[in-house]
Amino acid sequence: MSNDVMPSGPRTSRRAAKPRKRRRGLKITLGVLLVLLLAGGGTVYWLYSQLDGNIKAVDINKALGEDRPEKLPTSGQNLLVLGSDSRAGAENKELGGGGAVGGARSDTAMVVHIPEGRSKAVAVSIPRDTLVTRPECVRDDGSTVSAKERVMFNSVYSQVGQTCVVKTVEKMSGVRIDHYLEIDFAGFKDLVDAIGGVTVDVPQDIDDKASGLSLTAGPQKLNGTESLAYVRTRHGIGDGSDLGRIGLQQQFLMALLSEVKSQDLLGSPANSYKIAKSATKSLTTDSGLASLTSLAEFARSMNGVDPASMETIMLPVEYDKIDDNRVIAAQPQADQLWKAIREDTTIPEEAKKSPATAG
């Protein structure tokens, strides 16, 4: 066990400096936010042990075997961050869930690329309505699911499972996924309530009849239930497609990170524990990150990431010519984007433009 988990005492001043450094550069996605919280979320061993038990793990490497892209030729890292969402249960009736939807779905997906040197990072959002080719996969029960073309990206999670999502992303991009982080949006709601709400600058009036969300433009402080509806809404913003929602999700995650950073979590161990407990209950990772020690080590490895150099972009897409309710990867932009990530080189500006959103 590292010094990070020893009781407070003479080392307090040293410990106060380290988490502040860790927080630099973790403002990418909610998954990376969890790394931040866990890295500084407790000071006593038994608290860490209790939180450790909340984290669920999936052995991606064992499940996928050797049929995968090669690792980066540099020390760069790629993470797949998913926001999973189950709308079953009475607590989701006011959010359009109806209490009758079984299973979970993948509502948010980002490939987070951290280049060699860990001085910058980019998160590539994959729209859930993107049509992709799902490769042959094996479910957790051992049954095989054959490959299929033109399936919605978010259906892969609900129909086949987490490891098939990783395999699908690797096949469509040629990018090796080093780590996997998944946040359950139900726990995300509790996390927002644990920090006392999040203030977002709503870009326009939102009146989403499907979710019941009604907000006026301007700064609004949202509680957990409202935040969950905000990141889910698609009918109340833009053209009603998933592309408008991606912008809201990115904006909200940055606001959430800012709120966490503004709070004196290290000065309040009880509050830190409460927030970390909410975070870990909703967290699933690959087996390589499935402990607080591993998450803290990963957070420390990102000390050099400069927030000013970070980007969050969307996979370039265009509307499908057969079904205009769906999108497909736009070429050659998508290939240019994935090639830059595979080779750990600068992403061309042209590769950041999406025809479906006119750039």
mmCIF file of N, CA, C and O in Angstrom, residues 315-355:
data_model
loop_
_atom_site.group_PDB
_atom_site.id
_atom_site.type_symbol
_atom_site.label_atom_id
_atom_site.label_comp_id
_atom_site.label_asym_id
_atom_site.label_seq_id
_atom_site.Cartn_x
_atom_site.Cartn_y
_atom_site.Cartn_z
ATOM 1 N N LEU A 315 -16.413 12.217 -33.521
ATOM 2 C CA LEU A 315 -16.060 11.449 -34.699
ATOM 3 C C LEU A 315 -16.758 12.071 -35.906
ATOM 4 O O LEU A 315 -17.978 12.268 -35.876
ATOM 5 N N PRO A 316 -16.031 12.423 -36.972
ATOM 6 C CA PRO A 316 -16.682 13.015 -38.147
ATOM 7 C C PRO A 316 -17.722 12.056 -38.735
ATOM 8 O O PRO A 316 -17.408 10.906 -39.038
ATOM 9 N N VAL A 317 -18.961 12.532 -38.850
ATOM 10 C CA VAL A 317 -20.035 11.690 -39.382
ATOM 11 C C VAL A 317 -20.846 12.470 -40.411
ATOM 12 O O VAL A 317 -20.816 13.703 -40.453
ATOM 13 N N GLU A 318 -21.575 11.721 -41.207
ATOM 14 C CA GLU A 318 -22.523 12.297 -42.152
ATOM 15 C C GLU A 318 -23.794 11.472 -42.101
ATOM 16 O O GLU A 318 -23.782 10.316 -41.663
ATOM 17 N N TYR A 319 -24.904 12.063 -42.530
ATOM 18 C CA TYR A 319 -26.172 11.336 -42.474
ATOM 19 C C TYR A 319 -26.190 10.204 -43.494
ATOM 20 O O TYR A 319 -25.719 10.349 -44.633
ATOM 21 N N ASP A 320 -26.718 9.072 -43.052
ATOM 22 C CA ASP A 320 -26.786 7.891 -43.912
ATOM 23 C C ASP A 320 -27.748 8.146 -45.063
ATOM 24 O O ASP A 320 -28.840 8.702 -44.866
ATOM 25 N N LYS A 321 -27.383 7.728 -46.259
ATOM 26 C CA LYS A 321 -28.222 7.979 -47.444
ATOM 27 C C LYS A 321 -29.452 7.080 -47.478
ATOM 28 O O LYS A 321 -30.442 7.398 -48.138
ATOM 29 N N ILE A 322 -29.420 5.955 -46.781
ATOM 30 C CA ILE A 322 -30.569 5.045 -46.748
ATOM 31 C C ILE A 322 -31.527 5.417 -45.624
ATOM 32 O O ILE A 322 -32.743 5.415 -45.796
ATOM 33 N N ASP A 323 -30.990 5.741 -44.466
ATOM 34 C CA ASP A 323 -31.802 6.083 -43.300
ATOM 35 C C ASP A 323 -31.255 7.377 -42.711
ATOM 36 O O ASP A 323 -30.236 7.378 -42.013
ATOM 37 N N ASP A 324 -31.947 8.489 -42.968
ATOM 38 C CA ASP A 324 -31.418 9.777 -42.510
ATOM 39 C C ASP A 324 -31.600 10.003 -41.016
ATOM 40 O O ASP A 324 -31.261 11.068 -40.498
ATOM 41 N N ASN A 325 -32.123 9.004 -40.292
ATOM 42 C CA ASN A 325 -32.146 9.062 -38.838
ATOM 43 C C ASN A 325 -30.857 8.508 -38.236
ATOM 44 O O ASN A 325 -30.694 8.503 -37.012
ATOM 45 N N ARG A 326 -29.972 8.015 -39.085
ATOM 46 C CA ARG A 326 -28.714 7.433 -38.643
ATOM 47 C C ARG A 326 -27.552 8.162 -39.312
ATOM 48 O O ARG A 326 -27.725 8.842 -40.325
ATOM 49 N N VAL A 327 -26.362 8.006 -38.724
ATOM 50 C CA VAL A 327 -25.162 8.605 -39.310
ATOM 51 C C VAL A 327 -24.125 7.520 -39.548
ATOM 52 O O VAL A 327 -24.181 6.434 -38.955
ATOM 53 N N ILE A 328 -23.192 7.819 -40.443
ATOM 54 C CA ILE A 328 -22.075 6.915 -40.709
ATOM 55 C C ILE A 328 -20.781 7.725 -40.619
ATOM 56 O O ILE A 328 -20.804 8.955 -40.724
ATOM 57 N N ALA A 329 -19.668 7.042 -40.421
ATOM 58 C CA ALA A 329 -18.387 7.732 -40.358
ATOM 59 C C ALA A 329 -18.116 8.426 -41.686
ATOM 60 O O ALA A 329 -18.265 7.835 -42.756
ATOM 61 N N ALA A 330 -17.757 9.708 -41.627
ATOM 62 C CA ALA A 330 -17.482 10.488 -42.834
ATOM 63 C C ALA A 330 -16.046 10.245 -43.278
ATOM 64 O O ALA A 330 -15.128 10.229 -42.457
ATOM 65 N N GLN A 331 -15.888 10.044 -44.577
ATOM 66 C CA GLN A 331 -14.554 9.811 -45.132
ATOM 67 C C GLN A 331 -14.164 10.957 -46.061
ATOM 68 O O GLN A 331 -15.023 11.525 -46.726
ATOM 69 N N PRO A 332 -12.877 11.301 -46.098
ATOM 70 C CA PRO A 332 -11.736 10.615 -45.451
ATOM 71 C C PRO A 332 -11.448 11.087 -44.032
ATOM 72 O O PRO A 332 -10.463 10.670 -43.421
ATOM 73 N N GLN A 333 -12.301 11.954 -43.466
ATOM 74 C CA GLN A 333 -11.996 12.562 -42.172
ATOM 75 C C GLN A 333 -11.809 11.529 -41.064
ATOM 76 O O GLN A 333 -10.876 11.625 -40.248
ATOM 77 N N ALA A 334 -12.734 10.543 -41.001
ATOM 78 C CA ALA A 334 -12.650 9.553 -39.920
ATOM 79 C C ALA A 334 -11.356 8.754 -40.000
ATOM 80 O O ALA A 334 -10.692 8.518 -38.979
ATOM 81 N N ASP A 335 -10.980 8.326 -41.200
ATOM 82 C CA ASP A 335 -9.736 7.578 -41.356
ATOM 83 C C ASP A 335 -8.532 8.418 -40.963
ATOM 84 O O ASP A 335 -7.578 7.922 -40.354
ATOM 85 N N GLN A 336 -8.567 9.712 -41.290
ATOM 86 C CA GLN A 336 -7.469 10.603 -40.919
ATOM 87 C C GLN A 336 -7.358 10.735 -39.401
ATOM 88 O O GLN A 336 -6.261 10.750 -38.831
ATOM 89 N N LEU A 337 -8.507 10.834 -38.756
ATOM 90 C CA LEU A 337 -8.542 10.953 -37.297
ATOM 91 C C LEU A 337 -7.955 9.715 -36.632
ATOM 92 O O LEU A 337 -7.062 9.798 -35.783
ATOM 93 N N TRP A 338 -8.458 8.540 -37.011
ATOM 94 C CA TRP A 338 -7.990 7.300 -36.385
ATOM 95 C C TRP A 338 -6.513 7.047 -36.689
ATOM 96 O O TRP A 338 -5.782 6.541 -35.844
ATOM 97 N N LYS A 339 -6.080 7.394 -37.888
ATOM 98 C CA LYS A 339 -4.668 7.209 -38.253
ATOM 99 C C LYS A 339 -3.760 8.044 -37.351
ATOM 100 O O LYS A 339 -2.715 7.580 -36.881
ATOM 101 N N ALA A 340 -4.165 9.284 -37.084
ATOM 102 C CA ALA A 340 -3.374 10.150 -36.208
ATOM 103 C C ALA A 340 -3.282 9.574 -34.795
ATOM 104 O O ALA A 340 -2.227 9.627 -34.154
ATOM 105 N N ILE A 341 -4.378 9.008 -34.302
ATOM 106 C CA ILE A 341 -4.366 8.416 -32.963
ATOM 107 C C ILE A 341 -3.515 7.147 -32.949
ATOM 108 O O ILE A 341 -2.733 6.922 -32.019
ATOM 109 N N ARG A 342 -3.651 6.319 -33.999
ATOM 110 C CA ARG A 342 -2.843 5.092 -34.061
ATOM 111 C C ARG A 342 -1.352 5.391 -34.062
ATOM 112 O O ARG A 342 -0.560 4.669 -33.460
ATOM 113 N N GLU A 343 -0.985 6.445 -34.741
ATOM 114 C CA GLU A 343 0.434 6.774 -34.889
ATOM 115 C C GLU A 343 0.913 7.791 -33.868
ATOM 116 O O GLU A 343 2.074 8.190 -33.876
ATOM 117 N N ASP A 344 0.011 8.225 -32.980
ATOM 118 C CA ASP A 344 0.356 9.176 -31.927
ATOM 119 C C ASP A 344 0.908 10.474 -32.502
ATOM 120 O O ASP A 344 1.899 11.030 -32.024
ATOM 121 N N THR A 345 0.233 10.957 -33.563
ATOM 122 C CA THR A 345 0.647 12.196 -34.206
ATOM 123 C C THR A 345 -0.463 13.238 -34.094
ATOM 124 O O THR A 345 -1.583 12.933 -33.659
ATOM 125 N N THR A 346 -0.177 14.456 -34.515
ATOM 126 C CA THR A 346 -1.153 15.540 -34.441
ATOM 127 C C THR A 346 -2.355 15.250 -35.343
ATOM 128 O O THR A 346 -2.203 14.828 -36.491
ATOM 129 N N ILE A 347 -3.559 15.487 -34.826
ATOM 130 C CA ILE A 347 -4.782 15.264 -35.593
ATOM 131 C C ILE A 347 -4.977 16.422 -36.569
ATOM 132 O O ILE A 347 -5.024 17.586 -36.152
ATOM 133 N N PRO A 348 -5.101 16.150 -37.869
ATOM 134 C CA PRO A 348 -5.295 17.230 -38.846
ATOM 135 C C PRO A 348 -6.602 17.979 -38.579
ATOM 136 O O PRO A 348 -7.596 17.382 -38.132
ATOM 137 N N GLU A 349 -6.615 19.266 -38.833
ATOM 138 C CA GLU A 349 -7.821 20.055 -38.610
ATOM 139 C C GLU A 349 -8.980 19.531 -39.452
ATOM 140 O O GLU A 349 -10.138 19.543 -39.019
ATOM 141 N N GLU A 350 -8.694 19.075 -40.665
ATOM 142 C CA GLU A 350 -9.745 18.550 -41.537
ATOM 143 C C GLU A 350 -10.430 17.341 -40.918
ATOM 144 O O GLU A 350 -11.627 17.114 -41.116
ATOM 145 N N ALA A 351 -9.676 16.568 -40.124
ATOM 146 C CA ALA A 351 -10.223 15.360 -39.510
ATOM 147 C C ALA A 351 -11.150 15.662 -38.341
ATOM 148 O O ALA A 351 -11.783 14.755 -37.804
ATOM 149 N N LYS A 352 -11.256 16.920 -37.942
ATOM 150 C CA LYS A 352 -12.126 17.308 -36.831
ATOM 151 C C LYS A 352 -13.470 17.856 -37.323
ATOM 152 O O LYS A 352 -14.319 18.196 -36.514
ATOM 153 N N LYS A 353 -13.647 17.924 -38.644
ATOM 154 C CA LYS A 353 -14.858 18.501 -39.202
ATOM 155 C C LYS A 353 -15.868 17.405 -39.525
ATOM 156 O O LYS A 353 -15.531 16.412 -40.161
ATOM 157 N N SER A 354 -17.109 17.628 -39.099
ATOM 158 C CA SER A 354 -18.161 16.641 -39.302
ATOM 159 C C SER A 354 -19.209 17.184 -40.258
ATOM 160 O O SER A 354 -19.887 18.169 -39.953
ATOM 161 N N PRO A 355 -19.359 16.577 -41.455
ATOM 162 C CA PRO A 355 -20.360 17.063 -42.410
ATOM 163 C C PRO A 355 -21.772 17.132 -41.832
ATOM 164 O O PRO A 355 -22.558 18.002 -42.211
#
